[in-house]
GROMACS .gro file of C-alpha atoms in nm:
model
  162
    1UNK     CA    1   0.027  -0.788   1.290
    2UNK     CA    2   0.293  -0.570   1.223
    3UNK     CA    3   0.235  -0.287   0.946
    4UNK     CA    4   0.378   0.037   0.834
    5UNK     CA    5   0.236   0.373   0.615
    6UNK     CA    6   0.348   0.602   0.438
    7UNK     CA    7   0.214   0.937   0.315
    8UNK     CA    8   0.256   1.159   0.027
    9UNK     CA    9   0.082   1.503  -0.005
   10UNK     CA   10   0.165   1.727  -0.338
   11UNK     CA   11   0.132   2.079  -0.343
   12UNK     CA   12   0.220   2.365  -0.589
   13UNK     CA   13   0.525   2.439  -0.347
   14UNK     CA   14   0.673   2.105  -0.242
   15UNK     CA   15   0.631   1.729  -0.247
   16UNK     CA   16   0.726   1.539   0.098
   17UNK     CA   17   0.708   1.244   0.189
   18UNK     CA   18   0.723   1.084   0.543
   19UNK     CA   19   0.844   0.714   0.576
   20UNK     CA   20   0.858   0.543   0.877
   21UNK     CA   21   1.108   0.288   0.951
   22UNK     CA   22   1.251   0.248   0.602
   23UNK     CA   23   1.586   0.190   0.483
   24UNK     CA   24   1.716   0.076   0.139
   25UNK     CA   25   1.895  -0.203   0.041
   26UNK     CA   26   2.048  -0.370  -0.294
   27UNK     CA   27   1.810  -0.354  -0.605
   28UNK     CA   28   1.593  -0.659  -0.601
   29UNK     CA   29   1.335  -0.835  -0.829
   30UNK     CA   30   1.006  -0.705  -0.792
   31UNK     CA   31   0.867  -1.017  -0.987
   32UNK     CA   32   0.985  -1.294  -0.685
   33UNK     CA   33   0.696  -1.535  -0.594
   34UNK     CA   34   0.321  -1.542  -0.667
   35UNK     CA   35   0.148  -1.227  -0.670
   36UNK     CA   36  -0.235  -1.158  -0.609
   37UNK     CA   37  -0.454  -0.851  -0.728
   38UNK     CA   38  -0.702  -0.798  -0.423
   39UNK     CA   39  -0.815  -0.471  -0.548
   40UNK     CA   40  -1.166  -0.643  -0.612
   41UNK     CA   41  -1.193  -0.785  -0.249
   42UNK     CA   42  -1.029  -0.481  -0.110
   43UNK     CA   43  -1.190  -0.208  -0.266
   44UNK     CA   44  -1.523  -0.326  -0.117
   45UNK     CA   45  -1.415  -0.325   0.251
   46UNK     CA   46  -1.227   0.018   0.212
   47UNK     CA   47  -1.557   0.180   0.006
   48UNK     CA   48  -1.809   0.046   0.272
   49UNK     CA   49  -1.609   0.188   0.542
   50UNK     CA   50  -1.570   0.541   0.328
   51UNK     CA   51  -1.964   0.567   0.288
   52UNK     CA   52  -1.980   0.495   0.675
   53UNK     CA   53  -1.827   0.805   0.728
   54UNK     CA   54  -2.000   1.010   0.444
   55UNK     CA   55  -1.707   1.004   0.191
   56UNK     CA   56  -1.738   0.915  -0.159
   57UNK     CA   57  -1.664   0.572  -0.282
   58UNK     CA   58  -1.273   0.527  -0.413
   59UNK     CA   59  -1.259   0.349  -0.761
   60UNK     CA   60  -0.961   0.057  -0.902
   61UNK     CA   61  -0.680   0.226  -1.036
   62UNK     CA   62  -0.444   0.073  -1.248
   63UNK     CA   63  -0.206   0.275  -1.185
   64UNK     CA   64  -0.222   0.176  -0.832
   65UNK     CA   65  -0.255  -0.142  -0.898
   66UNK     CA   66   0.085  -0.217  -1.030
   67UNK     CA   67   0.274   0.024  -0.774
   68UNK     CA   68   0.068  -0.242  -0.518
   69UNK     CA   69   0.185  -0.535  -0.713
   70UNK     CA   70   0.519  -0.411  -0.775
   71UNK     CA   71   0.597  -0.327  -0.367
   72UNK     CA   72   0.446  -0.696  -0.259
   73UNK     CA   73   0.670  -0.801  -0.497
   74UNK     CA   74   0.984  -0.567  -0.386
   75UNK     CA   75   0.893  -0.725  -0.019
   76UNK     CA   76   0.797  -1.079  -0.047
   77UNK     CA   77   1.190  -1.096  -0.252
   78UNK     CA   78   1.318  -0.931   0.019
   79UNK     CA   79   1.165  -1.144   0.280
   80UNK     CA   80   1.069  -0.846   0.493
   81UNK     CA   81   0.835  -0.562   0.499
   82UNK     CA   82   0.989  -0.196   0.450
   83UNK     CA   83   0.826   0.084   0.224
   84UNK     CA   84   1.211   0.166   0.013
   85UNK     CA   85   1.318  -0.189  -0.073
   86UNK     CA   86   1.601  -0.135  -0.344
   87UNK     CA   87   1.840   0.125  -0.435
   88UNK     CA   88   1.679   0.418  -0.511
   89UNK     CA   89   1.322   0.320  -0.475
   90UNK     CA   90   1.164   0.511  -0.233
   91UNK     CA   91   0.829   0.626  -0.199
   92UNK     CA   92   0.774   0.924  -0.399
   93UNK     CA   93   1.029   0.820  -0.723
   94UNK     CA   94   0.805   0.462  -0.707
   95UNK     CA   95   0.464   0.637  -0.745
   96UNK     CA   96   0.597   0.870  -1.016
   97UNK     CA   97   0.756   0.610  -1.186
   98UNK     CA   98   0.454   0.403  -1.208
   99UNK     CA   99   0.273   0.741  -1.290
  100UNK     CA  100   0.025   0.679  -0.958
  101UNK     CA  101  -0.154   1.031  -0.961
  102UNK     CA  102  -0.120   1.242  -0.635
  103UNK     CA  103  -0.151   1.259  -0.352
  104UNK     CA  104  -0.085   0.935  -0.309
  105UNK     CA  105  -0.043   0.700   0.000
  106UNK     CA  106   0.079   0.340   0.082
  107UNK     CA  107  -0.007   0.057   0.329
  108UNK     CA  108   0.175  -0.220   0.405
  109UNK     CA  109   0.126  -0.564   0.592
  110UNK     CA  110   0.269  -0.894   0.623
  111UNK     CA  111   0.164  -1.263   0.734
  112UNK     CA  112  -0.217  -1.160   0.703
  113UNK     CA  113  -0.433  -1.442   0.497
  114UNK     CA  114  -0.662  -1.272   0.300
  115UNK     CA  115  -0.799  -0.928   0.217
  116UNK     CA  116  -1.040  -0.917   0.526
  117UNK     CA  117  -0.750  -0.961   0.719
  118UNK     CA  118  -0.523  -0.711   0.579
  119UNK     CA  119  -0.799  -0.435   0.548
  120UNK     CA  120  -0.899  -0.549   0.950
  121UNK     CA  121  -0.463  -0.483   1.009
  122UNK     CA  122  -0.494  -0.131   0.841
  123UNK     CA  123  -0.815  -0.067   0.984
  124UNK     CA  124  -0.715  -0.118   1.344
  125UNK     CA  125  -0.378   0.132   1.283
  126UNK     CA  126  -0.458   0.558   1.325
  127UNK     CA  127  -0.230   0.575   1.056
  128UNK     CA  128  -0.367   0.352   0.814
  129UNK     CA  129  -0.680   0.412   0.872
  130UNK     CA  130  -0.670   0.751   0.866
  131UNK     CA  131  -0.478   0.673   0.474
  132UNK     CA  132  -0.783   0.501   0.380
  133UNK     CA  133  -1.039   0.788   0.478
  134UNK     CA  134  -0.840   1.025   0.318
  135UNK     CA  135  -1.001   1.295   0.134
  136UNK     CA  136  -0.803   1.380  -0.142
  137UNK     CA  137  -0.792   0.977  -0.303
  138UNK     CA  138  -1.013   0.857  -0.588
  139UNK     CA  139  -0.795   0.527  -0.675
  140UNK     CA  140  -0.699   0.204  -0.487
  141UNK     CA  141  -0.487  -0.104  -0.573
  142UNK     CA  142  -0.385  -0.404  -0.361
  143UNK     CA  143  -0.170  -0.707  -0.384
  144UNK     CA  144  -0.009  -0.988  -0.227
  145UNK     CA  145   0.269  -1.133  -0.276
  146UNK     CA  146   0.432  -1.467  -0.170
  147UNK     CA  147   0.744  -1.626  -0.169
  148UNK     CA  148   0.853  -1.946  -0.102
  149UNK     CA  149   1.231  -1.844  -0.090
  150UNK     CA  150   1.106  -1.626   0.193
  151UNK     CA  151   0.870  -1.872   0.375
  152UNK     CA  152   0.531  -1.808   0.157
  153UNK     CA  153   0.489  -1.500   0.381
  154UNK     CA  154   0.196  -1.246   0.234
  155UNK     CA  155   0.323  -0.969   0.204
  156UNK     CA  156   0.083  -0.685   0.127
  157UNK     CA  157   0.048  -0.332  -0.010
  158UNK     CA  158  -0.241  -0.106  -0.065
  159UNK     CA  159  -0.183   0.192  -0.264
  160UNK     CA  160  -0.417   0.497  -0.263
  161UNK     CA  161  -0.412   0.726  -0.553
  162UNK     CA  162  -0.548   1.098  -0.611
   0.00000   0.00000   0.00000
């Protein structure tokens, strides 16, 4: 279960964002293979977990929903899981492209087979985890994305939104 994060926090001074193990690549297709919303499915397992821990419930965003839809895509084309797939496309320019409100924050997964599994990937990770507690989100989209030009891997991507 391999999976990666990424985290964005605005302020009035500066916008960073931290990617780990990400590199870019050519542009690619963002539309390659079948895609999935699994907001729905998602959104229950992440909001249960939030009211386990006395935080309020997170809400679908589509916003967040396309950036999630549009990343599965970006990977699944690709064939492998990386946050910047494409020239140009990392994290930050992607979420204000797709006009994602911040902070915002992004999960990724491959070869799980349905939400459960996913949320269960992200759930077991500090990192992810601590992405889906976070305080400062009110929005959540997530996708999959399959290929068969890339072995009908699911790929997945949960985005968090502010």
């Amino acid at each position: 279960m391999q999976s990666r994060r990424v985290f964005l926090s605005a302020s009035a001074a500066a916008v960073t964002a931290l990617a780990a193990g990400c590199s870019a690549t050519g542009v690619l297709s963002p539309s390659a293979g079948t895609g999935s919303d699994q907001t729905s499915a998602s959104l229950a397992l992440v909001n249960k977990l939030r009211a386990e821990r006395g935080l309020p419930p997170l809400s679908a965003d589509k916003a967040a929903q396309r950036a999630a839809m549009d990343q599965a895509g970006r990977m699944a084309a690709a064939g492998r899981m990386e946050h910047n797939i494409g020239f140009g496309a990392n994290f930050l320019k992607r979420m204000k492209s797709m006009e994602v409100a911040l902070p915002a924050a992004e999960n990724i997964a491959a070869g799980q087979g349905n939400a459960a599994e996913a949320f269960e990937a992200w759930y077991r990770s500090p990192k992810h985890l601590e992405n889906m507690l976070g305080a400062g989100y009110r929005g959540l989209g997530v996708a999959v994305v399959s290929n068969p030009a890339s072995g009908n891997r699911p790929y997945w991507a949960m985005v968090l939104s502010g």
